[in-house]
XYZ file of C-alpha atoms in Angstrom:
463
model
C -16.693 8.181 40.392
C -15.480 11.269 38.611
C -16.960 10.078 35.347
C -20.386 9.439 36.854
C -20.328 12.834 38.550
C -19.620 14.551 35.226
C -22.393 12.614 33.558
C -24.982 13.810 36.066
C -23.940 17.470 35.907
C -27.118 19.547 35.487
C -27.384 20.948 31.992
C -29.014 20.520 28.620
C -27.789 16.988 27.946
C -28.896 15.629 31.315
C -32.282 17.310 30.923
C -32.858 15.789 27.481
C -32.018 12.348 28.873
C -34.412 12.668 31.797
C -37.372 14.396 30.151
C -38.669 11.190 28.574
C -38.592 9.100 31.743
C -39.649 11.601 34.402
C -43.243 12.715 35.069
C -44.306 15.844 33.238
C -44.576 18.065 36.290
C -41.156 16.940 37.500
C -39.643 17.774 34.100
C -41.250 21.217 34.180
C -39.833 21.961 37.614
C -36.451 20.594 36.508
C -36.252 22.952 33.532
C -37.439 25.890 35.633
C -34.640 25.163 38.112
C -32.053 24.936 35.320
C -33.198 28.253 33.845
C -33.158 30.047 37.175
C -29.679 28.775 38.018
C -28.456 29.584 34.464
C -27.316 25.987 33.991
C -29.053 26.186 30.608
C -28.385 29.513 28.946
C -28.273 31.177 25.513
C -30.979 31.018 22.897
C -30.408 27.703 21.175
C -30.014 25.448 24.244
C -33.058 27.080 25.854
C -35.074 26.644 22.659
C -34.117 22.964 22.362
C -34.990 22.253 25.996
C -38.331 24.076 25.664
C -39.278 22.211 22.471
C -38.562 18.803 24.033
C -40.551 19.729 27.137
C -43.506 20.941 25.051
C -43.507 17.648 23.167
C -43.608 15.801 26.481
C -46.440 18.001 27.783
C -48.577 17.448 24.669
C -47.911 13.691 24.605
C -48.897 13.284 28.264
C -52.089 15.353 27.987
C -55.045 12.938 27.910
C -57.868 15.387 27.139
C -58.868 15.830 23.505
C -60.321 19.308 24.009
C -58.156 21.669 21.946
C -59.039 24.659 24.097
C -57.859 22.963 27.252
C -54.688 21.783 25.532
C -53.909 25.360 24.469
C -54.569 26.532 28.020
C -52.211 23.871 29.380
C -49.391 24.862 27.013
C -49.914 28.526 27.869
C -49.661 27.812 31.586
C -46.413 25.875 31.175
C -45.025 28.584 28.895
C -45.821 31.312 31.417
C -43.994 29.400 34.147
C -40.911 28.922 31.970
C -40.895 32.564 30.872
C -41.236 33.779 34.446
C -38.284 31.590 35.461
C -35.934 33.429 33.072
C -37.562 36.430 31.326
C -34.376 37.364 29.435
C -34.288 34.053 27.572
C -36.817 35.224 25.013
C -36.295 32.134 22.850
C -38.314 30.156 25.421
C -41.392 32.270 24.757
C -40.776 32.096 21.007
C -40.884 28.284 21.029
C -44.026 28.240 23.181
C -45.744 30.606 20.746
C -44.763 28.396 17.813
C -46.166 25.322 19.566
C -49.433 27.175 20.200
C -49.486 28.105 16.514
C -49.054 24.445 15.557
C -51.985 23.432 17.781
C -54.286 26.111 16.383
C -53.261 25.325 12.806
C -53.946 21.599 13.213
C -57.309 22.277 14.858
C -58.274 24.680 12.061
C -57.278 22.223 9.341
C -59.208 19.429 11.051
C -62.321 21.585 11.355
C -62.104 22.768 7.743
C -61.631 19.172 6.576
C -64.720 17.998 8.432
C -66.801 20.898 7.132
C -65.729 20.420 3.518
C -66.285 16.670 3.691
C -69.758 17.064 5.108
C -70.681 19.801 2.636
C -69.643 17.639 -0.324
C -71.569 14.638 0.975
C -74.609 16.784 1.707
C -74.592 18.431 -1.709
C -74.228 15.079 -3.500
C -77.248 13.615 -1.708
C -79.544 16.513 -2.562
C -81.486 16.613 -5.873
C -80.324 19.358 -8.203
C -83.320 21.443 -9.265
C -83.278 24.916 -10.770
C -83.659 27.750 -8.309
C -86.063 30.597 -8.722
C -84.074 33.714 -8.006
C -87.278 35.739 -7.517
C -88.675 33.531 -4.798
C -88.763 35.194 -1.397
C -86.543 33.947 1.384
C -88.375 32.548 4.399
C -87.811 34.157 7.754
C -86.156 32.274 10.546
C -88.225 30.968 13.372
C -88.438 33.321 16.313
C -87.754 30.531 18.752
C -84.138 29.502 18.317
C -83.093 26.276 19.907
C -80.661 26.366 22.775
C -78.298 24.189 20.815
C -78.615 26.147 17.601
C -75.301 26.968 15.924
C -76.571 30.532 15.520
C -75.884 30.976 19.196
C -72.334 29.814 18.665
C -71.690 31.955 15.628
C -70.731 28.862 13.685
C -73.385 28.953 10.910
C -73.713 31.287 7.990
C -77.203 31.065 6.390
C -77.361 30.813 2.632
C -80.030 31.754 0.111
C -82.865 29.260 -0.248
C -85.821 29.084 -2.622
C -89.419 28.128 -1.998
C -92.416 27.949 -4.280
C -95.462 30.138 -4.109
C -97.431 27.218 -2.770
C -95.012 26.911 0.088
C -95.438 30.607 0.854
C -99.192 30.157 1.056
C -98.793 27.120 3.270
C -96.575 29.071 5.649
C -99.185 31.786 5.995
C -102.018 29.352 6.749
C -102.730 28.210 10.304
C -101.594 24.750 11.252
C -104.270 22.067 11.316
C -104.359 18.984 13.447
C -102.355 16.911 10.959
C -99.484 19.305 10.741
C -99.297 19.465 14.519
C -97.708 16.013 14.462
C -94.737 17.468 12.677
C -91.626 17.079 14.892
C -90.151 20.364 16.122
C -87.076 21.767 14.464
C -83.989 21.337 16.587
C -81.887 23.914 14.797
C -82.729 27.070 12.971
C -80.651 26.280 9.863
C -83.197 23.727 8.514
C -84.760 25.305 5.464
C -88.465 25.190 4.715
C -87.540 24.199 1.189
C -85.818 20.862 0.982
C -85.055 21.368 -2.690
C -82.123 23.611 -1.916
C -79.451 23.451 -4.590
C -76.682 25.312 -2.760
C -74.457 23.375 -0.357
C -75.230 24.129 3.240
C -72.488 25.803 5.254
C -72.038 23.985 8.523
C -69.698 23.864 11.428
C -68.669 21.226 13.910
C -71.401 22.525 16.254
C -74.152 21.273 13.918
C -72.802 18.007 12.529
C -75.312 15.834 14.417
C -78.289 18.087 13.780
C -78.708 17.262 10.064
C -81.411 14.809 9.005
C -80.384 11.289 8.159
C -81.994 11.482 4.737
C -82.568 14.608 2.660
C -84.221 12.894 -0.299
C -87.734 14.361 -0.745
C -90.755 12.315 -1.588
C -91.842 12.533 -5.233
C -95.408 13.445 -4.193
C -94.487 15.957 -1.545
C -95.054 19.653 -2.073
C -92.084 21.946 -1.464
C -92.474 23.636 1.864
C -94.924 21.115 3.290
C -92.678 18.079 3.534
C -91.662 17.154 7.045
C -88.028 16.386 7.660
C -86.910 12.917 8.627
C -86.916 12.081 12.339
C -83.749 13.081 14.106
C -82.217 12.441 17.461
C -82.365 15.251 19.975
C -79.096 17.031 20.691
C -78.318 16.124 24.275
C -75.810 18.024 26.422
C -73.398 15.115 26.089
C -73.671 15.289 22.305
C -73.065 19.027 22.429
C -69.945 18.483 24.513
C -68.776 15.947 21.955
C -69.261 18.503 19.197
C -67.308 21.144 21.059
C -64.449 18.698 21.603
C -62.173 18.165 18.622
C -60.685 14.789 17.872
C -57.373 13.800 19.330
C -54.835 15.975 17.520
C -51.861 15.069 19.664
C -50.192 13.009 16.942
C -50.303 15.907 14.472
C -49.169 18.427 17.106
C -46.276 16.201 18.208
C -45.227 15.860 14.576
C -45.221 19.649 14.260
C -43.092 20.001 17.411
C -40.638 17.449 16.049
C -40.334 19.585 12.926
C -39.396 22.514 15.165
C -36.757 20.347 16.871
C -35.364 19.300 13.481
C -35.258 22.943 12.439
C -33.226 23.803 15.539
C -30.722 21.095 14.600
C -30.414 22.256 10.987
C -30.701 26.025 11.344
C -26.947 26.731 11.236
C -26.416 24.605 8.139
C -29.359 26.280 6.393
C -27.994 29.752 7.111
C -24.523 28.676 6.014
C -25.967 27.853 2.596
C -26.111 31.603 1.856
C -22.453 32.212 2.741
C -21.091 32.155 -0.807
C -23.569 34.858 -1.821
C -22.296 37.320 0.782
C -18.607 36.560 1.277
C -16.270 37.097 -1.672
C -12.618 36.406 -2.300
C -9.941 38.599 -0.698
C -12.411 40.259 1.638
C -11.643 41.162 5.241
C -14.435 40.076 7.577
C -14.750 41.249 11.168
C -16.677 39.112 13.620
C -17.154 38.936 17.343
C -17.686 36.254 19.967
C -18.030 32.510 19.540
C -21.346 32.151 17.759
C -21.704 28.684 16.214
C -23.918 30.179 13.482
C -21.239 32.666 12.466
C -18.558 29.981 12.595
C -20.427 27.636 10.240
C -21.199 30.589 7.979
C -17.488 31.368 7.664
C -16.498 27.718 7.280
C -18.969 27.275 4.435
C -17.606 30.306 2.613
C -14.035 29.046 3.121
C -14.736 26.002 0.961
C -14.599 28.165 -2.190
C -13.326 31.564 -1.055
C -10.058 32.892 0.314
C -10.563 35.693 2.812
C -9.297 37.059 6.121
C -11.179 37.179 9.418
C -10.495 39.730 12.149
C -11.880 38.239 15.334
C -12.597 40.364 18.422
C -12.037 38.215 21.497
C -15.022 39.406 23.626
C -13.149 39.810 26.880
C -13.892 39.089 29.720
C -16.990 36.904 29.359
C -16.465 34.986 26.136
C -12.767 35.183 25.286
C -11.975 31.553 26.144
C -14.723 30.245 23.836
C -13.540 32.681 21.157
C -10.009 31.300 21.344
C -11.387 27.764 21.046
C -13.382 28.798 17.988
C -10.252 30.169 16.327
C -7.545 27.649 17.205
C -9.663 24.611 18.096
C -8.578 23.982 21.700
C -11.979 23.152 23.111
C -11.990 23.122 26.915
C -15.685 23.545 27.642
C -17.745 21.218 29.749
C -19.592 18.581 27.703
C -22.809 19.835 29.279
C -22.101 23.421 28.175
C -24.560 24.296 25.410
C -24.086 21.547 22.846
C -20.519 20.543 23.652
C -18.258 19.505 20.789
C -21.117 19.751 18.295
C -20.963 23.560 18.313
C -17.275 23.801 17.439
C -16.749 20.928 15.076
C -13.847 22.584 13.235
C -11.702 25.635 14.053
C -11.436 28.480 11.563
C -7.695 28.103 11.125
C -8.065 24.424 10.181
C -10.220 25.481 7.214
C -7.413 27.622 5.776
C -8.858 30.938 6.957
C -6.391 33.618 7.981
C -7.591 34.741 11.416
C -6.352 37.829 13.268
C -7.366 37.803 16.927
C -7.607 41.324 18.361
C -8.735 42.873 21.661
C -12.051 44.685 21.669
C -10.328 48.047 22.109
C -8.690 47.752 18.656
C -11.946 47.429 16.726
C -12.272 51.087 15.762
C -8.646 51.331 14.630
C -9.012 48.386 12.219
C -12.545 49.080 10.994
C -11.316 51.170 8.048
C -9.740 48.022 6.532
C -12.835 45.851 7.031
C -15.160 45.066 4.112
C -17.979 43.487 6.096
C -19.031 42.853 9.709
C -20.799 39.576 10.504
C -22.403 39.204 13.928
C -24.419 36.610 15.771
C -27.320 37.512 18.034
C -29.122 36.441 21.165
C -32.563 37.633 20.050
C -34.073 39.890 17.368
C -36.833 42.178 18.638
C -39.960 43.529 16.982
C -38.439 46.894 16.042
C -35.520 45.282 14.185
C -33.044 45.823 17.005
C -31.166 42.934 18.539
C -29.631 41.763 21.776
C -26.128 40.391 21.170
C -22.996 39.612 23.152
C -21.385 42.524 24.956
C -19.253 44.567 22.560
C -21.554 44.176 19.556
C -22.919 47.712 19.904
C -19.413 49.191 19.855
C -18.587 47.238 16.713
C -21.840 48.285 15.012
C -21.251 51.948 15.837
C -17.699 51.814 14.500
C -18.979 50.180 11.330
C -21.553 52.941 10.870
C -18.861 55.612 11.139
C -16.756 53.886 8.455
C -19.787 52.989 6.293
C -19.095 49.268 6.681
C -22.116 46.990 6.202
C -23.234 44.997 9.261
C -24.717 41.565 8.557
C -26.497 39.588 11.311
C -27.021 35.828 10.945
C -29.803 34.357 13.055
C -32.350 31.568 13.082
C -36.062 32.237 12.872
C -36.554 30.909 16.392
C -34.755 34.029 17.670
C -37.246 36.427 16.062
C -39.452 37.787 18.837
C -42.647 39.893 18.727
C -41.548 41.690 21.900
C -40.953 45.416 21.518
C -38.042 46.834 23.559
C -39.802 49.538 25.565
C -37.204 49.176 28.326
C -33.763 48.395 26.925
C -32.147 47.935 30.331
C -34.529 45.115 31.268
C -33.172 43.035 28.372
C -29.550 43.255 29.498
C -28.179 40.560 31.777
C -25.190 41.261 34.002
C -22.478 38.791 34.952
C -19.771 38.445 37.558
C -18.149 41.799 38.203
C -14.975 40.138 39.465
C -14.092 39.299 35.838
C -13.712 43.023 35.217
C -12.219 44.076 38.501
C -10.712 41.600 40.983
C -12.005 41.549 44.514
C -8.460 41.305 45.836
C -8.237 45.109 45.490
C -10.553 45.563 48.415
C -9.851 49.231 49.024
C -10.825 50.250 45.490
C -13.778 47.871 45.211
C -15.543 49.600 48.054
C -15.315 52.961 46.294
C -16.544 52.136 42.799
C -19.508 50.335 41.242
C -18.374 47.729 38.731
C -20.790 46.315 36.133
C -20.200 43.475 33.722
C -22.971 43.359 31.085
C -23.229 40.091 29.206
C -25.264 41.571 26.337
C -25.664 44.775 24.368
C -28.748 46.214 22.732
C -27.981 47.136 19.115
C -30.525 49.538 17.530
C -32.078 48.600 14.207
C -30.482 51.535 12.358
C -27.025 50.031 12.950
C -27.876 46.773 11.131
C -27.865 46.563 7.331
C -28.911 42.958 6.673
C -30.403 39.956 8.472
C -29.794 36.442 7.143
C -32.114 33.719 8.436
C -32.816 30.091 7.601
C -35.939 30.885 5.531
């Protein structure tokens, strides 16, 4: 019974197992509940859960209208962001999914336009244009379904003969009254146009079936071939793009693969920044920083001074250093995060309390930090204690290097720094057993620090 209870513990792993089998709305509410209760926390687990949910939302959406699909993703993203505003990685993944949808829709539209333009230009006879011929004016009565009303057509230069100009100025006789009305305003009076016509998906069905002129017809007087009228249903079909879910799902899967490989990609730059006999100071239990150091240890001998991040992250820091992993299998990514301790790779590690950072900073060659999110102004939100380390490094002129994945880069500007800081259990700082003193002081336990951009010298990402 204990094993089954552990298996069903709410967290990232249980959510990923259930998201494929549960209804979409149930999965959305499940993730919202996990975010509110902080059973899924930190940037990478939240990003992975959001990406899998977005894939499920897109796969279950049965409407091919791209606009409505974008609206659906936006609604789900707003609900997830409202559930936990400080997990900015959730909004970053939603914005990337929206970018994938728009990119696929744009490529599909451009492909249809280019294909139609090439086919249309090949079917037209190529005759020399008279650059001095006047351009005919557009009809004053524009059809309701004209692409000019949608802003989707850009008229191009056309040429007509002098005979056509005279014909246009003459009144219509009884024979020309049988000419079918023009359905769109982009049909030229001269069918001997040599330039390819620029079209959009709003006017695909409005082109004549055959553009080959009669050998005996006079330019400007030839009637176009009969065409079907553009019904409201046909217009709705034009405004609806084809089913792009397969392409969008493929793009989301690429995001998921990126989240799985981001630490290894960043670690590939380790040998360029860590050199032999250096003393590196780091902080916390970031898996990205750990893999960065492990990669450099394959060909470099160096020393790491590790601040323990008491009281919120010291146990995970000890596990990162000596390898005694005691975390719950549902916590973040379990054993996958800490595959190998630093000491097992031959790295000399000195574990110090946070209060000793300033005293040892004069011996440090480089500071390497992980981050929770990188903001639009270049500042970052990192584990509590990172700001103290960055300030000490600035005093001693020690470079500060931040390793982070692209999914942590946010367009949000930090107008209110305090709103980005999350606070934890105050009893970890000051025990509640001292009841007399607790009632006389206010104890705060911030989980994160805001580090200004001027304290950071270099960002290393997976791009």
